[in-house]
């Protein structure tokens, strides 16, 4: 008998080597979780009539005849095996020892599966001869002719040098000696009419019908959802026991004074979300809340109100921003909104300090002293906030802007600086990246949503500019920029790269290997100043400029002293120039969906209609162009996050990977299986609440421990 955790070498011997080398499969469980990617009916894998020259194909056919033929240019013979799928004929050529073996195994009437590269030669009369030279073939699995003819054929994800039937043969060997204890409690299986795990695995790998496959998929999807929900339910229970100092605020504090001075009314959504956050901050365990809202929905005001509540409670708050430009913008915005309340206590206010990695020595010492002494109730900064030597008097709240720009370890470093227990955590995003969406769907985070835009926000029109197909569209784009500037407005031009070899800042896709280098800020700025935007004041902004120069450029643009700002994604979030009305994004297909949505949110902020032009050489119908079309057709950031999730999949929801290549989900699809996820969440929550240590379910506990492992357990602890 064999079990899931048994090394594959012990179960298969030398046969395990190719599986481990090609697919990284090292245990019986990993092999059995390597599910078929599709199924085909016998004889319908690839019809012989549809074979194309140089195409790698797999066909099921019956041997019709064998014939030894003489070599043309040397002595000896080769074996010509003629096979048919019942409609067309295919010739298989074997030489040397391969011919001798094939002659013994491929006798007339034998039905087998053949795989190789097709050679198609035209003949007279419109006919053609199709052949495979030295194809791989499989006959061993055909034990019962009737079963062979009726059963679906599992086709596995494979790799070069590893045929799908090699995987299938290995699966058959371990299935024949498999013995499993089912980790899913019997009462849950019965409630949802699910088969036992061992039955499901046999059905998915050796189905006799499509009904077998459907039943197996239903069980295996539920397994994935239930195991993940159990992990998250366990984590929620543990988090509820972590200590945190309550931060209830006070009725006569800074928050009251700040709200009295606001020059605008808070939206209904801002008030509702503010109440949710305020209630969390008053609890004795740490808040862990995701605040998601459209670009310009007023998340910063909501976050500032939360920070002031913590300051009113005697604590400190930090705002962690992904770039220096954004940190400086947040600092200016917060001090501007607070006015004399940001004067460090002179008028009953609180100090607001900026801390970034490239500050001068004197300014840095002063900021560090403000943070450590408590003189600064609010500290705004970049990664510098989490360095080891940075200390806080009483850190009560961590606000993370655009959480996907920071690693889990970086956020965790800040949480460990909390006084009197863990600080409360609020993460903000305008368009959740796939992993954030995944964790949200799984119910791991408390979620607050701002969907209502404040008054004064104008709609943004977005168009794709297909520069390769229609070059005159790009000419028209620059004309539109001139028109907007002629009306006294300003423009952004965004590029993926700075201009040197190490300056890429865009979200470059995996399709870049064969393409030209992405367009660079420095080159594009020069081209525009000398060409289509000649005579305009063109400025340059990117991440490698000295901090004081970056700040000076942004101040000049804000004052209207620059007409067109050519920049990298340093202006992606938080930058608020109300006179900017148009943005041109060069090589737009090199950016992710969320980045494009964030970038275009920089225009249309001052009541002026916004225009965003996505310039791309991607051809119509390609995945890259599909992404751009999706961005152009909707302003709904949450809908775009679903598009992003559909294209990139969920990522490893139990690990740090953001792409779908390492996903721990084999069957479950978050956007299509939300009902399965919800049912699994209810079952897992009830089970863990009744038995937190899973003492009555040791098999499930072992499965969870194996699923997590030390690294993933640490990740979830920090997430």
mmCIF file of N, CA and C in Angstrom, residues 323-326 328-329 332 492-495 497-498 503 505 520-522 525 538-558 562 564-572 575 577:
data_model
loop_
_atom_site.group_PDB
_atom_site.id
_atom_site.type_symbol
_atom_site.label_atom_id
_atom_site.label_comp_id
_atom_site.label_asym_id
_atom_site.label_seq_id
_atom_site.Cartn_x
_atom_site.Cartn_y
_atom_site.Cartn_z
ATOM 1 N N UNK A 323 6.472 54.903 -3.034
ATOM 2 C CA UNK A 323 7.504 55.704 -3.696
ATOM 3 C C UNK A 323 7.714 57.001 -2.928
ATOM 4 N N UNK A 324 8.881 57.598 -3.136
ATOM 5 C CA UNK A 324 9.163 58.880 -2.485
ATOM 6 C C UNK A 324 8.236 59.975 -2.994
ATOM 7 N N UNK A 325 7.951 59.940 -4.303
ATOM 8 C CA UNK A 325 7.045 60.947 -4.857
ATOM 9 C C UNK A 325 5.699 60.881 -4.158
ATOM 10 N N UNK A 326 5.174 59.660 -3.968
ATOM 11 C CA UNK A 326 3.875 59.519 -3.322
ATOM 12 C C UNK A 326 3.957 59.868 -1.838
ATOM 13 N N UNK A 328 5.949 62.050 -0.452
ATOM 14 C CA UNK A 328 5.978 63.515 -0.376
ATOM 15 C C UNK A 328 4.600 64.101 -0.659
ATOM 16 N N UNK A 329 3.901 63.519 -1.641
ATOM 17 C CA UNK A 329 2.555 63.994 -1.973
ATOM 18 C C UNK A 329 1.611 63.791 -0.788
ATOM 19 N N UNK A 332 2.405 66.380 1.921
ATOM 20 C CA UNK A 332 1.847 67.702 1.582
ATOM 21 C C UNK A 332 0.330 67.706 1.734
ATOM 22 N N UNK A 492 0.121 64.419 -18.903
ATOM 23 C CA UNK A 492 1.136 63.434 -18.541
ATOM 24 C C UNK A 492 1.438 62.573 -19.766
ATOM 25 N N UNK A 493 2.690 62.187 -19.917
ATOM 26 C CA UNK A 493 3.076 61.128 -20.853
ATOM 27 C C UNK A 493 3.848 60.103 -20.027
ATOM 28 N N UNK A 494 3.373 58.862 -20.005
ATOM 29 C CA UNK A 494 3.962 57.835 -19.146
ATOM 30 C C UNK A 494 4.694 56.805 -20.002
ATOM 31 N N UNK A 495 5.914 56.453 -19.587
ATOM 32 C CA UNK A 495 6.725 55.455 -20.289
ATOM 33 C C UNK A 495 7.151 54.355 -19.311
ATOM 34 N N UNK A 497 10.061 52.889 -19.073
ATOM 35 C CA UNK A 497 11.487 52.819 -18.745
ATOM 36 C C UNK A 497 12.053 54.225 -18.610
ATOM 37 N N UNK A 498 13.161 54.345 -17.838
ATOM 38 C CA UNK A 498 13.783 55.651 -17.631
ATOM 39 C C UNK A 498 14.619 56.040 -18.837
ATOM 40 N N UNK A 503 16.619 50.795 -15.805
ATOM 41 C CA UNK A 503 15.579 51.710 -15.355
ATOM 42 C C UNK A 503 14.154 51.278 -15.570
ATOM 43 N N UNK A 505 10.557 50.454 -15.076
ATOM 44 C CA UNK A 505 9.689 50.596 -13.921
ATOM 45 C C UNK A 505 8.278 50.158 -14.215
ATOM 46 N N UNK A 520 11.463 54.791 -23.434
ATOM 47 C CA UNK A 520 12.092 55.374 -22.252
ATOM 48 C C UNK A 520 11.727 56.842 -22.105
ATOM 49 N N UNK A 521 11.599 57.272 -20.854
ATOM 50 C CA UNK A 521 11.216 58.651 -20.528
ATOM 51 C C UNK A 521 12.147 59.657 -21.199
ATOM 52 N N UNK A 522 13.452 59.468 -21.014
ATOM 53 C CA UNK A 522 14.420 60.464 -21.494
ATOM 54 C C UNK A 522 14.348 60.592 -23.012
ATOM 55 N N UNK A 525 10.857 62.153 -24.048
ATOM 56 C CA UNK A 525 10.794 63.590 -23.727
ATOM 57 C C UNK A 525 11.545 64.404 -24.769
ATOM 58 N N UNK A 538 8.281 70.961 -21.470
ATOM 59 C CA UNK A 538 8.260 69.519 -21.204
ATOM 60 C C UNK A 538 9.181 69.216 -20.024
ATOM 61 N N UNK A 539 8.644 68.553 -19.005
ATOM 62 C CA UNK A 539 9.429 68.166 -17.839
ATOM 63 C C UNK A 539 9.605 66.659 -17.777
ATOM 64 N N UNK A 540 10.578 66.214 -16.979
ATOM 65 C CA UNK A 540 10.898 64.793 -16.840
ATOM 66 C C UNK A 540 10.883 64.406 -15.364
ATOM 67 N N UNK A 541 10.268 63.252 -15.064
ATOM 68 C CA UNK A 541 10.229 62.761 -13.687
ATOM 69 C C UNK A 541 10.394 61.247 -13.694
ATOM 70 N N UNK A 542 11.343 60.759 -12.899
ATOM 71 C CA UNK A 542 11.501 59.310 -12.744
ATOM 72 C C UNK A 542 12.172 59.019 -11.410
ATOM 73 N N UNK A 543 12.207 57.741 -11.043
ATOM 74 C CA UNK A 543 12.626 57.339 -9.712
ATOM 75 C C UNK A 543 14.092 57.527 -9.407
ATOM 76 N N UNK A 544 14.945 57.739 -10.429
ATOM 77 C CA UNK A 544 16.377 57.861 -10.169
ATOM 78 C C UNK A 544 16.832 59.310 -10.006
ATOM 79 N N UNK A 545 15.920 60.242 -10.136
ATOM 80 C CA UNK A 545 16.278 61.630 -9.860
ATOM 81 C C UNK A 545 16.529 61.802 -8.365
ATOM 82 N N UNK A 546 17.414 62.705 -7.964
ATOM 83 C CA UNK A 546 17.589 63.000 -6.538
ATOM 84 C C UNK A 546 16.261 63.472 -5.933
ATOM 85 N N UNK A 547 16.020 63.169 -4.665
ATOM 86 C CA UNK A 547 14.728 63.523 -4.042
ATOM 87 C C UNK A 547 14.354 64.985 -4.178
ATOM 88 N N UNK A 548 15.337 65.870 -3.977
ATOM 89 C CA UNK A 548 15.003 67.298 -4.061
ATOM 90 C C UNK A 548 14.617 67.695 -5.481
ATOM 91 N N UNK A 549 15.231 67.025 -6.478
ATOM 92 C CA UNK A 549 14.888 67.327 -7.867
ATOM 93 C C UNK A 549 13.496 66.789 -8.202
ATOM 94 N N UNK A 550 13.181 65.565 -7.722
ATOM 95 C CA UNK A 550 11.835 65.026 -7.937
ATOM 96 C C UNK A 550 10.787 65.955 -7.339
ATOM 97 N N UNK A 551 11.048 66.402 -6.121
ATOM 98 C CA UNK A 551 10.089 67.275 -5.446
ATOM 99 C C UNK A 551 9.943 68.597 -6.188
ATOM 100 N N UNK A 552 11.066 69.119 -6.689
ATOM 101 C CA UNK A 552 11.020 70.391 -7.421
ATOM 102 C C UNK A 552 10.212 70.253 -8.710
ATOM 103 N N UNK A 553 10.408 69.123 -9.421
ATOM 104 C CA UNK A 553 9.661 68.903 -10.668
ATOM 105 C C UNK A 553 8.163 68.827 -10.377
ATOM 106 N N UNK A 554 7.775 68.079 -9.346
ATOM 107 C CA UNK A 554 6.352 67.959 -9.017
ATOM 108 C C UNK A 554 5.766 69.298 -8.600
ATOM 109 N N UNK A 555 6.531 70.092 -7.853
ATOM 110 C CA UNK A 555 6.032 71.417 -7.447
ATOM 111 C C UNK A 555 5.830 72.314 -8.669
ATOM 112 N N UNK A 556 6.774 72.238 -9.607
ATOM 113 C CA UNK A 556 6.647 73.047 -10.830
ATOM 114 C C UNK A 556 5.431 72.632 -11.638
ATOM 115 N N UNK A 557 5.218 71.314 -11.740
ATOM 116 C CA UNK A 557 4.059 70.827 -12.489
ATOM 117 C C UNK A 557 2.767 71.247 -11.789
ATOM 118 N N UNK A 558 2.742 71.134 -10.473
ATOM 119 C CA UNK A 558 1.551 71.525 -9.711
ATOM 120 C C UNK A 558 1.247 73.013 -9.891
ATOM 121 N N UNK A 562 5.054 73.602 -15.861
ATOM 122 C CA UNK A 562 5.370 72.567 -16.847
ATOM 123 C C UNK A 562 4.072 72.193 -17.556
ATOM 124 N N UNK A 564 3.781 69.598 -20.036
ATOM 125 C CA UNK A 564 3.707 68.153 -20.255
ATOM 126 C C UNK A 564 4.773 67.485 -19.393
ATOM 127 N N UNK A 565 4.345 66.571 -18.529
ATOM 128 C CA UNK A 565 5.278 65.851 -17.670
ATOM 129 C C UNK A 565 5.459 64.440 -18.213
ATOM 130 N N UNK A 566 6.673 64.117 -18.654
ATOM 131 C CA UNK A 566 6.997 62.779 -19.141
ATOM 132 C C UNK A 566 7.586 62.010 -17.961
ATOM 133 N N UNK A 567 6.931 60.912 -17.581
ATOM 134 C CA UNK A 567 7.288 60.263 -16.322
ATOM 135 C C UNK A 567 7.176 58.751 -16.422
ATOM 136 N N UNK A 568 7.771 58.073 -15.448
ATOM 137 C CA UNK A 568 7.551 56.645 -15.257
ATOM 138 C C UNK A 568 6.355 56.496 -14.310
ATOM 139 N N UNK A 569 6.184 55.303 -13.768
ATOM 140 C CA UNK A 569 5.025 55.053 -12.901
ATOM 141 C C UNK A 569 5.178 55.654 -11.509
ATOM 142 N N UNK A 570 6.178 56.509 -11.297
ATOM 143 C CA UNK A 570 6.273 57.187 -9.998
ATOM 144 C C UNK A 570 5.050 58.068 -9.758
ATOM 145 N N UNK A 571 4.305 58.390 -10.810
ATOM 146 C CA UNK A 571 3.095 59.206 -10.636
ATOM 147 C C UNK A 571 1.841 58.333 -10.572
ATOM 148 N N UNK A 572 2.049 57.010 -10.377
ATOM 149 C CA UNK A 572 0.927 56.072 -10.497
ATOM 150 C C UNK A 572 -0.172 56.325 -9.479
ATOM 151 N N UNK A 575 -0.694 61.129 -6.729
ATOM 152 C CA UNK A 575 -0.343 62.431 -7.276
ATOM 153 C C UNK A 575 -1.617 63.159 -7.691
ATOM 154 N N UNK A 577 -2.767 66.592 -9.295
ATOM 155 C CA UNK A 577 -2.624 67.873 -9.988
ATOM 156 C C UNK A 577 -3.939 68.138 -10.702
#
